[in-house]
Structure formats: structure tokens, C-alpha cells
mmCIF file of C-alpha atoms in Angstrom:
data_model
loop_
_atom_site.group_PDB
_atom_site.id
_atom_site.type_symbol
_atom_site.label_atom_id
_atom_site.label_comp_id
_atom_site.label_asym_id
_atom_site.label_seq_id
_atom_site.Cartn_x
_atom_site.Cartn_y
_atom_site.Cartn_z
ATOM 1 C CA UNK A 1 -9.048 16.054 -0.534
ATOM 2 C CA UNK A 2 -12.246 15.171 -2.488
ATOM 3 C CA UNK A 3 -15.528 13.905 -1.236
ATOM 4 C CA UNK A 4 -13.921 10.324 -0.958
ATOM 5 C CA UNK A 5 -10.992 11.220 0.940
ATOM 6 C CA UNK A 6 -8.618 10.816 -2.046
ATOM 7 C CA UNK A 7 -5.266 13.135 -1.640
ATOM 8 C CA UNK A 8 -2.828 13.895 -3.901
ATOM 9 C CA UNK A 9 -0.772 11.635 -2.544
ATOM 10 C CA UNK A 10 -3.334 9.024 -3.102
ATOM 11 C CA UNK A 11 -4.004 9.872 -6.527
ATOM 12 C CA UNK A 12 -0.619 9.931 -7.397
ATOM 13 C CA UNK A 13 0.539 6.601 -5.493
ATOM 14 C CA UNK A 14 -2.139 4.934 -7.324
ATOM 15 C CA UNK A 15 -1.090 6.252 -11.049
ATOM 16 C CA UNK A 16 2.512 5.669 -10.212
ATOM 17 C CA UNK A 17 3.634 9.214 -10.294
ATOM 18 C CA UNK A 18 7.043 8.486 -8.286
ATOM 19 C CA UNK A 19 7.801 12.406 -9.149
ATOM 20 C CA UNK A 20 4.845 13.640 -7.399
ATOM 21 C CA UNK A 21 4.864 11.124 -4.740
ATOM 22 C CA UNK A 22 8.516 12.544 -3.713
ATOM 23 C CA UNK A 23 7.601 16.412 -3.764
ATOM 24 C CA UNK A 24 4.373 15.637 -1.917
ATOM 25 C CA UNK A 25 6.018 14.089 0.694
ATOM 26 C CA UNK A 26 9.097 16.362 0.885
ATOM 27 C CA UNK A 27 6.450 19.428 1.602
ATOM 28 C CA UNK A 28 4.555 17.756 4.713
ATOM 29 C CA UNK A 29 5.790 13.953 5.276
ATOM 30 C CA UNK A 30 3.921 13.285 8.270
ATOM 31 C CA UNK A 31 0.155 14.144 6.954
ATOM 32 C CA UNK A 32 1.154 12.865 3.636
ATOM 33 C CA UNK A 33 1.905 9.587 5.349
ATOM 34 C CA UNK A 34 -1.218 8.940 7.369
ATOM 35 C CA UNK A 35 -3.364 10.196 4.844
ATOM 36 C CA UNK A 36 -5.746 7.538 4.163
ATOM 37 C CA UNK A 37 -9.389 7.392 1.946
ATOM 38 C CA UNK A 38 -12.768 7.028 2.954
ATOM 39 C CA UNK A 39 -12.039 3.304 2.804
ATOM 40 C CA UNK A 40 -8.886 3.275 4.831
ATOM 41 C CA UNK A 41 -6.668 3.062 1.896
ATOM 42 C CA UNK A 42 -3.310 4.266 2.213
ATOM 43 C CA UNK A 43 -1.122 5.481 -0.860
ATOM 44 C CA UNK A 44 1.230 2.546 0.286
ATOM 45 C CA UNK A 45 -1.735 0.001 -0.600
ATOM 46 C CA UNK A 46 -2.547 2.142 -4.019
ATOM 47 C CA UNK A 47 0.877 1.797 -5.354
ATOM 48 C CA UNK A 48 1.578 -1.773 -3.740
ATOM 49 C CA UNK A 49 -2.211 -2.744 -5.701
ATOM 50 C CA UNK A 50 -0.725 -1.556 -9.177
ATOM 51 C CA UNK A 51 2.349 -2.204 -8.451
ATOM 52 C CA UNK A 52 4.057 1.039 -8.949
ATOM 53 C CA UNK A 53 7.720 -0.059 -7.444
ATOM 54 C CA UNK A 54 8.889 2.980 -7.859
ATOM 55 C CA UNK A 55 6.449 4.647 -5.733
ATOM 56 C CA UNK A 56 6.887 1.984 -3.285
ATOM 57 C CA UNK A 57 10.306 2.550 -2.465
ATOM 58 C CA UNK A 58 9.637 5.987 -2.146
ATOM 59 C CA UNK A 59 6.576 5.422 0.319
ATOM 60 C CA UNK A 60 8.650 2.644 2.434
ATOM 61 C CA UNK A 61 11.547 5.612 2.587
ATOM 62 C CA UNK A 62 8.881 7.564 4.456
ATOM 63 C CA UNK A 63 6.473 5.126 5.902
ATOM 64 C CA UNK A 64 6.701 3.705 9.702
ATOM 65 C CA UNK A 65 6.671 0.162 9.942
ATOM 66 C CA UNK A 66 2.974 0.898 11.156
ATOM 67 C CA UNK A 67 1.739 2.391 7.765
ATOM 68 C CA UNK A 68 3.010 -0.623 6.326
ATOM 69 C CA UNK A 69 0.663 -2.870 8.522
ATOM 70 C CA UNK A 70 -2.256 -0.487 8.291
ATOM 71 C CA UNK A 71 -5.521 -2.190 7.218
ATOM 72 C CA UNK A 72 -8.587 -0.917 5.596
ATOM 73 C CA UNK A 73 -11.998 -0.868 5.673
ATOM 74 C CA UNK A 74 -11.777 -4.486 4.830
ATOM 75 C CA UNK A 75 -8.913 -5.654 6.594
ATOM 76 C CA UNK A 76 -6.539 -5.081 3.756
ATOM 77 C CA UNK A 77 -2.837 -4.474 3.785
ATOM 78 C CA UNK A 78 -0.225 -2.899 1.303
ATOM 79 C CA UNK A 79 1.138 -6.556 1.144
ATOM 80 C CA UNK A 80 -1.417 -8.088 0.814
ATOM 81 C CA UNK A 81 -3.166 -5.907 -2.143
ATOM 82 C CA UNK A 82 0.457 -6.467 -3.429
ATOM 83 C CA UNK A 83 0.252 -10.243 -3.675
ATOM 84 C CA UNK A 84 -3.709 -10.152 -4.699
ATOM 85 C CA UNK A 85 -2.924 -8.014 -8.073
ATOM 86 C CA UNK A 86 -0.044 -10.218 -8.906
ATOM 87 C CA UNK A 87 2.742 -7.824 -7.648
ATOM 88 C CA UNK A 88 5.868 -10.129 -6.871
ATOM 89 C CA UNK A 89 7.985 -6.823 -6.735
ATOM 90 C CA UNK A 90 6.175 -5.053 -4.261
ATOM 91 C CA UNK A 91 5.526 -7.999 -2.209
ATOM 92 C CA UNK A 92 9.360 -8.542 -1.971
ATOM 93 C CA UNK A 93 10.338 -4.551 -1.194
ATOM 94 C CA UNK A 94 7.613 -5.097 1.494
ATOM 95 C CA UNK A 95 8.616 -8.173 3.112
ATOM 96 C CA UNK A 96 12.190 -6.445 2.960
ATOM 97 C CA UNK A 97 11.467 -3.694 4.588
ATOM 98 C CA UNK A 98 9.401 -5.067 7.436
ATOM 99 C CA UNK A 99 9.844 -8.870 7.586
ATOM 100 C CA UNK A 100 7.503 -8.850 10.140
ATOM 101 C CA UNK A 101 4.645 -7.774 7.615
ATOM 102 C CA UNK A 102 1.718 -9.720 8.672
ATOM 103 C CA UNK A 103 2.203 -12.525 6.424
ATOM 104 C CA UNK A 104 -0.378 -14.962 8.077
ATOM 105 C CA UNK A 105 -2.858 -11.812 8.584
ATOM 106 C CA UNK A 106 -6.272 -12.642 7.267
ATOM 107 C CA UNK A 107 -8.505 -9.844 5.674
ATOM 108 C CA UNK A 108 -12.237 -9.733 6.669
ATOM 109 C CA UNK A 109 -13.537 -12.263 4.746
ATOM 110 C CA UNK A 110 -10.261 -14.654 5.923
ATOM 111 C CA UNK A 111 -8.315 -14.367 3.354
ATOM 112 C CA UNK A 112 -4.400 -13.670 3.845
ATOM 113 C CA UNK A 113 -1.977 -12.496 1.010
ATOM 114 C CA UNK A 114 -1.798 -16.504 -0.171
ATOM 115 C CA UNK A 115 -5.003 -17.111 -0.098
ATOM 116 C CA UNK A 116 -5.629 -14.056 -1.899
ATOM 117 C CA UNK A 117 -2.778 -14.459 -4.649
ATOM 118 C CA UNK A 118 -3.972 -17.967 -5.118
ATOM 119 C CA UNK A 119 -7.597 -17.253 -5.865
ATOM 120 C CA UNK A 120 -6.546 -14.289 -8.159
ATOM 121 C CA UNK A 121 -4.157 -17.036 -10.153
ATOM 122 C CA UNK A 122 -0.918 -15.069 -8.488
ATOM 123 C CA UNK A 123 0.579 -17.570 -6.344
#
């Protein structure tokens, strides 16, 4: 963990290492799971942002619905840093595996993964 709170499993959600996303998570699931930064981001949200699918289905296989609705500092979600970045795919393997995914959830400043996707020209 480095002064930020980045983990491997951070580092390697957000560069779309699938390879390194599966060992690190076959050696010690749970803490790998929760593991979040200094700014609440989980390595579900890194991969959803840049949408690394790969690494998403890998995450979702190990992720409780709960990670999936974890927010960050800023009231962020995995779906909705998905749909804010442009990331149809991830959006979709989200709302698949956890229809339930916040959908009309607003982020601090209000917006929700619409409003986001919209503003960022992804809608």
C-alpha cells in the first residue's frame, strides 16, 4: 500500500491487468476486495472508469453486491464512473450483475450515472 492507499489490486484494476487481478485475489479475496484508496476508490470503480471488462468480470466474480454499490469520497460508484468515461460494457456487466445498482443514485454534487454520461457526451 503506498502513501495514497493504492494496492496492487488497485493498481492493477486500473491498468487492466486481468492476470494480476485474478492471482491477487486468489491469494487473499476478502482484503483484496474491500481494499479501497485514500479516496474511497475501489478496484471495481478503477477498472469500471477505464473500462477494463476483463477485469470487471473478474472483480464482479469476487465482489458482494455491496462492493458494487460502494461510494467514494465523492459519492461515486463503479457504475456510475462506468457510464461517466463512456463505458457501455461495464455499465451493462454491472447492471447484470446487480440490477439493483443504484441507477437513480446521485453523486455529491447530484449527479447520477445519466447525468454524468450526458455531460461527458456518453449518453
Amino acid at each position: 500500500v503506498d502513501r495514497l492507499g493504492w494496492t496492487a489490486l488497485l493498481h492493477a484494476a486500473r491498468n487492466g491487468y486481468t492476470q494480476c487481478v485474478h492471482e491477487l485475489l486468489q491469494h487473499d479475496p476478502a482484503a483484496q476486495v474491500a481494499a479501497v484508496n485514500k479516496d474511497g476508490v475501489t478496484a471495481l470503480m478503477c477498472a469500471a472508469s477505464k473500462g477494463h471488462t476483463q477485469c470487471v468480470h473478474e472483480l464482479l466474480q469476487h465482489e458482494p453486491a455491496a462492493q458494487v454499490a460502494a461510494v467514494d469520497k465523492n459519492g461515486g460508484t463503479a457504475l456510475m464512473h462506468a457510464a461517466w468515461n463512456g463505458n457501455a460494457q461495464c455499465v451493462h456487466d454491472l447492471l447484470q450483475h446487480d440490477p439493483a445498482a443504484q441507477v437513480a443514485a446521485a453523486d455529491m454534487a447530484g449527479r447520477t450515472p445519466l447525468m454524468g454520461a450526458a455531460w461527458n457526451g456518453n449518453a
